[in-house]
Short mmCIF file of N, CA and C in Angstrom, two decimals:
data_model
loop_
_atom_site.label_atom_id
_atom_site.label_comp_id
_atom_site.label_asym_id
_atom_site.label_seq_id
_atom_site.Cartn_x
_atom_site.Cartn_y
_atom_site.Cartn_z
N MET A 1 -41.42 51.72 -1.81
CA MET A 1 -40.39 52.70 -1.32
C MET A 1 -39.00 52.34 -1.68
N THR A 2 -38.14 53.15 -2.31
CA THR A 2 -36.82 52.83 -2.73
C THR A 2 -35.84 52.92 -1.54
N MET A 3 -34.87 52.13 -1.72
CA MET A 3 -33.72 52.25 -0.59
C MET A 3 -32.59 53.13 -1.08
N THR A 4 -32.13 54.07 -0.43
CA THR A 4 -31.15 54.85 -0.77
C THR A 4 -29.72 54.36 -0.61
N ASP A 5 -29.43 53.36 0.33
CA ASP A 5 -28.26 52.87 0.66
C ASP A 5 -28.29 51.45 0.76
N PRO A 6 -28.32 50.65 -0.38
CA PRO A 6 -28.42 49.15 -0.12
C PRO A 6 -27.29 48.47 0.56
N LEU A 7 -26.10 48.97 0.37
CA LEU A 7 -24.97 48.38 1.07
C LEU A 7 -25.01 48.70 2.49
N GLY A 8 -25.36 49.91 2.93
CA GLY A 8 -25.55 50.28 4.36
C GLY A 8 -26.71 49.28 4.93
N ASP A 9 -27.56 49.05 4.17
CA ASP A 9 -28.74 48.10 4.71
C ASP A 9 -28.22 46.63 4.97
N LEU A 10 -27.38 46.20 4.06
CA LEU A 10 -26.74 44.90 4.26
C LEU A 10 -25.90 44.94 5.40
N LEU A 11 -25.01 45.83 5.66
CA LEU A 11 -24.15 45.98 6.77
C LEU A 11 -24.90 46.00 8.17
N ALA A 12 -26.00 46.76 8.09
CA ALA A 12 -27.00 46.93 9.31
C ALA A 12 -27.51 45.53 9.58
N ARG A 13 -27.96 44.77 8.46
CA ARG A 13 -28.67 43.52 8.80
C ARG A 13 -27.49 42.56 9.34
N ILE A 14 -26.32 42.52 8.94
CA ILE A 14 -25.38 41.63 9.53
C ILE A 14 -25.01 41.98 10.93
N ARG A 15 -24.86 43.28 11.21
CA ARG A 15 -24.69 43.62 12.61
C ARG A 15 -25.78 43.43 13.44
N ASN A 16 -27.09 43.60 13.09
CA ASN A 16 -28.19 43.21 13.94
C ASN A 16 -28.48 41.78 14.05
N GLY A 17 -28.04 40.88 12.93
CA GLY A 17 -28.10 39.53 13.10
C GLY A 17 -27.22 38.91 14.16
N HIS A 18 -25.91 39.54 14.18
CA HIS A 18 -24.98 39.21 15.21
C HIS A 18 -25.37 39.60 16.51
N MET A 19 -25.97 40.75 16.73
CA MET A 19 -26.55 41.19 18.11
C MET A 19 -27.67 40.20 18.61
N ARG A 20 -28.46 39.62 17.67
CA ARG A 20 -29.52 38.76 18.09
C ARG A 20 -29.01 37.31 18.17
N GLY A 21 -27.73 36.96 17.77
CA GLY A 21 -27.40 35.56 17.69
C GLY A 21 -27.85 34.79 16.64
N LYS A 22 -28.32 35.33 15.63
CA LYS A 22 -28.86 34.55 14.48
C LYS A 22 -27.82 33.86 13.76
N SER A 23 -28.13 32.68 13.18
CA SER A 23 -27.27 31.78 12.41
C SER A 23 -27.36 32.20 10.86
N ARG A 24 -28.44 32.68 10.49
CA ARG A 24 -28.61 33.10 9.14
C ARG A 24 -29.57 34.31 8.96
N ILE A 25 -29.44 35.25 7.90
CA ILE A 25 -30.18 36.31 7.79
C ILE A 25 -30.57 36.47 6.26
N ASN A 26 -31.62 37.16 6.06
CA ASN A 26 -32.04 37.31 4.49
C ASN A 26 -31.81 38.81 4.29
N CYS A 27 -31.59 39.07 3.00
CA CYS A 27 -31.44 40.45 2.52
C CYS A 27 -31.80 40.55 0.88
N PRO A 28 -32.35 41.51 0.50
CA PRO A 28 -32.62 41.77 -0.89
C PRO A 28 -31.27 41.73 -1.67
N ALA A 29 -31.36 41.04 -2.92
CA ALA A 29 -30.13 40.66 -3.70
C ALA A 29 -29.68 41.89 -4.64
N SER A 30 -28.40 42.14 -4.84
CA SER A 30 -27.93 43.06 -5.87
C SER A 30 -26.42 42.58 -6.16
N LYS A 31 -25.91 42.97 -7.13
CA LYS A 31 -24.59 42.38 -7.63
C LYS A 31 -23.50 42.98 -6.71
N LEU A 32 -23.66 44.23 -6.33
CA LEU A 32 -22.79 44.85 -5.30
C LEU A 32 -22.53 44.08 -4.00
N LYS A 33 -23.76 43.69 -3.38
CA LYS A 33 -23.91 42.94 -2.23
C LYS A 33 -23.31 41.59 -2.36
N GLU A 34 -23.55 40.88 -3.59
CA GLU A 34 -22.99 39.73 -3.79
C GLU A 34 -21.47 39.78 -3.83
N ASN A 35 -20.89 40.77 -4.48
CA ASN A 35 -19.42 40.97 -4.49
C ASN A 35 -18.76 41.24 -3.12
N VAL A 36 -19.61 41.98 -2.22
CA VAL A 36 -18.97 42.30 -0.92
C VAL A 36 -19.13 40.99 -0.08
N LEU A 37 -20.25 40.36 -0.22
CA LEU A 37 -20.32 38.98 0.49
C LEU A 37 -19.22 38.08 0.06
N GLY A 38 -18.84 38.04 -1.17
CA GLY A 38 -17.86 37.11 -1.71
C GLY A 38 -16.49 37.60 -0.97
N VAL A 39 -16.28 38.74 -0.76
CA VAL A 39 -14.98 39.17 -0.14
C VAL A 39 -15.05 38.81 1.36
N LEU A 40 -16.23 39.00 2.02
CA LEU A 40 -16.36 38.58 3.40
C LEU A 40 -16.12 37.04 3.63
N LYS A 41 -16.77 36.29 2.63
CA LYS A 41 -16.51 34.82 2.76
C LYS A 41 -15.06 34.41 2.47
N ARG A 42 -14.36 35.07 1.50
CA ARG A 42 -12.95 34.71 1.28
C ARG A 42 -12.19 35.12 2.42
N GLU A 43 -12.48 36.15 3.03
CA GLU A 43 -11.60 36.67 4.29
C GLU A 43 -12.07 35.86 5.58
N GLY A 44 -12.99 35.14 5.65
CA GLY A 44 -13.42 34.28 6.72
C GLY A 44 -14.30 34.93 7.72
N TYR A 45 -15.00 36.15 7.30
CA TYR A 45 -15.84 36.74 8.24
C TYR A 45 -17.23 36.27 8.27
N ILE A 46 -17.70 35.58 7.22
CA ILE A 46 -19.02 34.89 7.24
C ILE A 46 -18.82 33.39 6.85
N ARG A 47 -19.80 32.47 7.20
CA ARG A 47 -19.70 31.15 6.81
C ARG A 47 -20.02 30.87 5.51
N ASP A 48 -21.04 31.35 4.88
CA ASP A 48 -21.43 31.22 3.46
C ASP A 48 -22.63 32.11 3.13
N TRP A 49 -22.89 32.22 1.69
CA TRP A 49 -23.97 33.02 1.31
C TRP A 49 -24.53 32.34 0.03
N HIS A 50 -25.71 32.48 -0.17
CA HIS A 50 -26.29 31.95 -1.60
C HIS A 50 -27.51 32.75 -2.00
N ARG A 51 -27.75 32.89 -3.26
CA ARG A 51 -28.79 33.60 -3.79
C ARG A 51 -30.09 32.67 -3.84
N ASN A 52 -31.22 33.02 -3.08
CA ASN A 52 -32.44 32.35 -2.99
C ASN A 52 -33.44 32.94 -4.01
N SER A 53 -33.72 32.12 -4.99
CA SER A 53 -34.65 32.78 -6.08
C SER A 53 -35.88 32.03 -6.14
N GLU A 54 -36.58 31.79 -4.95
CA GLU A 54 -37.93 31.18 -4.90
C GLU A 54 -38.80 32.17 -5.57
N MET A 55 -38.89 33.37 -5.37
CA MET A 55 -39.54 34.36 -5.98
C MET A 55 -38.61 35.19 -7.00
N PRO A 56 -38.73 34.81 -8.41
CA PRO A 56 -37.87 35.48 -9.29
C PRO A 56 -38.03 36.94 -9.40
N SER A 57 -39.19 37.48 -9.06
CA SER A 57 -39.36 38.86 -9.22
C SER A 57 -38.68 39.65 -8.09
N ARG A 58 -38.29 38.87 -6.89
CA ARG A 58 -37.61 39.61 -5.81
C ARG A 58 -36.66 38.52 -5.26
N PRO A 59 -35.44 38.42 -5.88
CA PRO A 59 -34.47 37.51 -5.22
C PRO A 59 -33.76 38.04 -4.10
N GLU A 60 -33.42 37.09 -3.20
CA GLU A 60 -32.91 37.38 -1.79
C GLU A 60 -31.56 36.78 -1.65
N LEU A 61 -30.70 37.25 -0.81
CA LEU A 61 -29.48 36.63 -0.43
C LEU A 61 -29.61 36.11 1.01
N VAL A 62 -29.19 34.83 1.12
CA VAL A 62 -29.32 34.34 2.41
C VAL A 62 -27.87 34.21 2.99
N ILE A 63 -27.58 34.71 4.00
CA ILE A 63 -26.18 34.89 4.57
C ILE A 63 -26.05 34.10 5.87
N GLU A 64 -25.07 33.29 5.91
CA GLU A 64 -24.93 32.53 7.17
C GLU A 64 -23.75 33.04 7.84
N LEU A 65 -24.04 33.57 9.11
CA LEU A 65 -23.23 34.16 9.95
C LEU A 65 -22.15 33.33 10.65
N LYS A 66 -21.11 33.81 11.01
CA LYS A 66 -20.04 33.00 11.65
C LYS A 66 -19.78 33.31 13.00
N TYR A 67 -19.60 32.31 13.92
CA TYR A 67 -19.28 32.56 15.40
C TYR A 67 -18.14 31.73 15.71
N TYR A 68 -17.45 32.24 16.72
CA TYR A 68 -16.20 31.52 17.22
C TYR A 68 -16.30 31.58 18.75
N GLU A 69 -16.53 30.36 19.46
CA GLU A 69 -16.71 30.26 20.80
C GLU A 69 -17.76 31.12 21.21
N GLY A 70 -18.98 31.15 20.60
CA GLY A 70 -20.13 31.79 21.00
C GLY A 70 -20.00 33.43 20.67
N GLU A 71 -18.95 33.94 20.20
CA GLU A 71 -18.83 35.26 19.95
C GLU A 71 -18.74 35.53 18.34
N PRO A 72 -19.43 36.43 17.87
CA PRO A 72 -19.37 36.96 16.57
C PRO A 72 -18.00 37.11 15.94
N VAL A 73 -17.53 36.54 14.80
CA VAL A 73 -16.42 36.85 14.25
C VAL A 73 -16.21 38.27 13.79
N ILE A 74 -17.34 38.95 13.33
CA ILE A 74 -17.23 40.31 12.92
C ILE A 74 -17.43 41.08 14.25
N ARG A 75 -16.57 41.93 14.67
CA ARG A 75 -16.66 42.69 15.93
C ARG A 75 -17.18 44.10 15.52
N GLU A 76 -16.72 44.64 14.39
CA GLU A 76 -17.21 45.91 13.94
C GLU A 76 -17.29 45.82 12.38
N ILE A 77 -18.34 46.52 11.97
CA ILE A 77 -18.57 46.50 10.49
C ILE A 77 -19.38 47.89 10.30
N GLY A 78 -18.81 48.76 9.42
CA GLY A 78 -19.40 50.07 9.21
C GLY A 78 -19.13 50.58 7.76
N ARG A 79 -19.97 51.29 7.39
CA ARG A 79 -19.88 52.02 6.05
C ARG A 79 -18.97 53.14 6.13
N ILE A 80 -18.21 53.29 5.09
CA ILE A 80 -17.27 54.45 5.10
C ILE A 80 -17.69 55.51 4.08
N SER A 81 -17.99 55.08 2.67
CA SER A 81 -18.47 55.93 1.62
C SER A 81 -19.96 55.83 1.59
N THR A 82 -20.64 56.93 1.67
CA THR A 82 -22.13 56.88 1.68
C THR A 82 -22.58 57.56 0.46
N PRO A 83 -23.93 57.45 0.00
CA PRO A 83 -24.44 57.94 -1.13
C PRO A 83 -24.36 59.48 -1.04
N GLY A 84 -24.27 60.14 0.00
CA GLY A 84 -24.09 61.55 0.08
C GLY A 84 -22.79 62.06 0.24
N ARG A 85 -21.74 61.16 0.43
CA ARG A 85 -20.43 61.54 0.58
C ARG A 85 -19.54 60.40 0.26
N ARG A 86 -19.03 60.48 -1.13
CA ARG A 86 -18.20 59.36 -1.76
C ARG A 86 -16.80 59.61 -1.15
N ILE A 87 -16.16 58.53 -0.76
CA ILE A 87 -14.82 58.57 -0.38
C ILE A 87 -13.81 57.75 -1.26
N TYR A 88 -12.98 58.39 -1.96
CA TYR A 88 -12.17 57.76 -2.90
C TYR A 88 -10.69 57.82 -2.38
N THR A 89 -9.81 56.73 -2.74
CA THR A 89 -8.49 56.76 -2.30
C THR A 89 -7.63 56.27 -3.31
N GLY A 90 -6.40 56.68 -3.32
CA GLY A 90 -5.31 56.13 -4.26
C GLY A 90 -4.66 55.10 -3.47
N VAL A 91 -3.62 54.32 -4.16
CA VAL A 91 -2.92 53.36 -3.61
C VAL A 91 -2.07 53.88 -2.47
N ARG A 92 -1.51 54.90 -2.56
CA ARG A 92 -0.60 55.39 -1.47
C ARG A 92 -1.27 55.85 -0.17
N ASP A 93 -2.46 56.18 -0.29
CA ASP A 93 -3.31 56.70 0.83
C ASP A 93 -4.22 55.70 1.35
N MET A 94 -4.21 54.46 0.94
CA MET A 94 -5.17 53.49 1.22
C MET A 94 -5.25 53.25 2.77
N PRO A 95 -6.44 53.30 3.48
CA PRO A 95 -6.45 53.01 4.89
C PRO A 95 -6.28 51.67 5.27
N SER A 96 -5.84 51.45 6.47
CA SER A 96 -5.75 49.99 7.11
C SER A 96 -6.58 50.05 8.35
N VAL A 97 -7.11 48.94 8.68
CA VAL A 97 -8.02 48.85 9.79
C VAL A 97 -7.16 48.20 10.97
N TYR A 98 -6.97 48.89 12.06
CA TYR A 98 -6.27 48.36 13.17
C TYR A 98 -4.94 47.81 12.91
N GLY A 99 -4.13 48.60 12.10
CA GLY A 99 -2.89 48.13 11.73
C GLY A 99 -2.83 46.89 10.94
N GLY A 100 -3.81 46.59 10.17
CA GLY A 100 -3.92 45.42 9.27
C GLY A 100 -4.61 44.15 9.83
N LEU A 101 -5.21 44.29 11.04
CA LEU A 101 -5.90 43.26 11.68
C LEU A 101 -7.21 43.07 11.05
N GLY A 102 -7.86 44.14 10.57
CA GLY A 102 -9.06 44.14 9.91
C GLY A 102 -8.91 44.33 8.42
N ILE A 103 -10.09 44.52 7.67
CA ILE A 103 -9.97 44.67 6.32
C ILE A 103 -10.74 45.94 6.00
N THR A 104 -10.46 46.68 4.79
CA THR A 104 -11.18 47.65 4.11
C THR A 104 -11.60 46.98 2.85
N ILE A 105 -13.04 47.20 2.63
CA ILE A 105 -13.53 46.61 1.26
C ILE A 105 -13.59 47.79 0.39
N MET A 106 -13.09 47.70 -0.74
CA MET A 106 -13.03 48.71 -1.77
C MET A 106 -13.52 48.26 -3.21
N SER A 107 -14.27 49.28 -3.90
CA SER A 107 -14.69 49.05 -5.14
C SER A 107 -13.72 49.75 -6.14
N THR A 108 -12.92 48.84 -6.99
CA THR A 108 -11.92 49.40 -7.84
C THR A 108 -12.16 48.94 -9.36
N PRO A 109 -11.59 49.56 -10.33
CA PRO A 109 -11.76 49.29 -11.55
C PRO A 109 -11.68 47.90 -11.89
N LYS A 110 -10.95 46.99 -11.10
CA LYS A 110 -10.77 45.52 -11.34
C LYS A 110 -11.69 44.86 -10.46
N GLY A 111 -12.66 45.31 -9.86
CA GLY A 111 -13.66 44.72 -9.02
C GLY A 111 -13.56 45.06 -7.54
N VAL A 112 -14.51 44.48 -6.70
CA VAL A 112 -14.64 44.66 -5.35
C VAL A 112 -13.56 43.77 -4.65
N MET A 113 -12.59 44.35 -3.86
CA MET A 113 -11.59 43.58 -3.17
C MET A 113 -11.11 44.41 -1.91
N THR A 114 -10.26 43.67 -1.19
CA THR A 114 -9.83 44.21 0.12
C THR A 114 -8.67 45.19 -0.20
N ASP A 115 -8.32 45.95 0.92
CA ASP A 115 -7.26 46.91 0.80
C ASP A 115 -5.93 46.27 0.28
N ASP A 116 -5.77 45.02 1.00
CA ASP A 116 -4.31 44.42 0.64
C ASP A 116 -4.47 43.93 -0.94
N GLU A 117 -5.36 43.47 -1.41
CA GLU A 117 -5.46 42.98 -2.81
C GLU A 117 -5.42 44.21 -3.63
N ALA A 118 -5.98 45.34 -3.27
CA ALA A 118 -5.84 46.54 -4.15
C ALA A 118 -4.45 47.08 -4.12
N ARG A 119 -3.80 47.03 -2.93
CA ARG A 119 -2.37 47.38 -3.07
C ARG A 119 -1.56 46.45 -3.92
N ALA A 120 -1.91 45.17 -3.85
CA ALA A 120 -1.05 44.27 -4.67
C ALA A 120 -1.34 44.49 -6.19
N ALA A 121 -2.58 44.93 -6.49
CA ALA A 121 -3.00 45.01 -7.89
C ALA A 121 -2.62 46.57 -8.32
N ASN A 122 -2.09 47.42 -7.32
CA ASN A 122 -1.77 48.69 -7.51
C ASN A 122 -2.91 49.53 -8.24
N VAL A 123 -4.15 49.50 -7.70
CA VAL A 123 -5.33 50.26 -8.02
C VAL A 123 -5.93 50.89 -6.87
N GLY A 124 -6.49 52.09 -7.03
CA GLY A 124 -7.40 52.73 -5.95
C GLY A 124 -8.69 52.57 -6.34
N GLY A 125 -9.52 53.25 -5.50
CA GLY A 125 -10.97 53.20 -5.75
C GLY A 125 -11.81 53.78 -4.62
N GLU A 126 -13.09 53.42 -4.58
CA GLU A 126 -13.96 53.92 -3.53
C GLU A 126 -13.96 53.09 -2.33
N VAL A 127 -13.85 53.67 -1.13
CA VAL A 127 -13.58 52.83 0.05
C VAL A 127 -15.20 52.57 0.52
N LEU A 128 -15.62 51.30 0.46
CA LEU A 128 -16.92 50.95 0.64
C LEU A 128 -17.21 50.90 2.28
N CYS A 129 -16.49 49.99 2.91
CA CYS A 129 -16.70 49.69 4.36
C CYS A 129 -15.39 49.18 4.94
N ARG A 130 -15.55 49.12 6.35
CA ARG A 130 -14.33 48.44 7.06
C ARG A 130 -14.90 47.44 8.00
N VAL A 131 -14.22 46.31 8.11
CA VAL A 131 -14.57 45.21 9.03
C VAL A 131 -13.62 44.76 9.89
N PHE A 132 -13.76 44.55 11.13
CA PHE A 132 -12.85 44.07 12.06
C PHE A 132 -13.51 42.89 13.02
#
């Protein structure tokens, strides 16, 4: 069975892993997911991630979740642009999460980056998800 929204699946696995208090979770690998996880690690929302290729025909990503004083670092994570409704934005109309306390992850012509990085690079693109 094919998955219609792989990024939505990744975000749901992260959310569910935090609710269950897991230290690490697994998820099927893709380049988009690796790029989004790279942004989450760079911004300090997850501890680390790596590609597990024990089975080369079905690679997985192992994600180490991050907690601070027993509470998950990620309080909210949600998909904005879905396969049925793509949301694009320009530099001037770029959304911010809780007045800049959170991040918006975007797919731009220069790669996957946060809203602040996209503003600095003066590029717009597809709004993938928001994290707080």
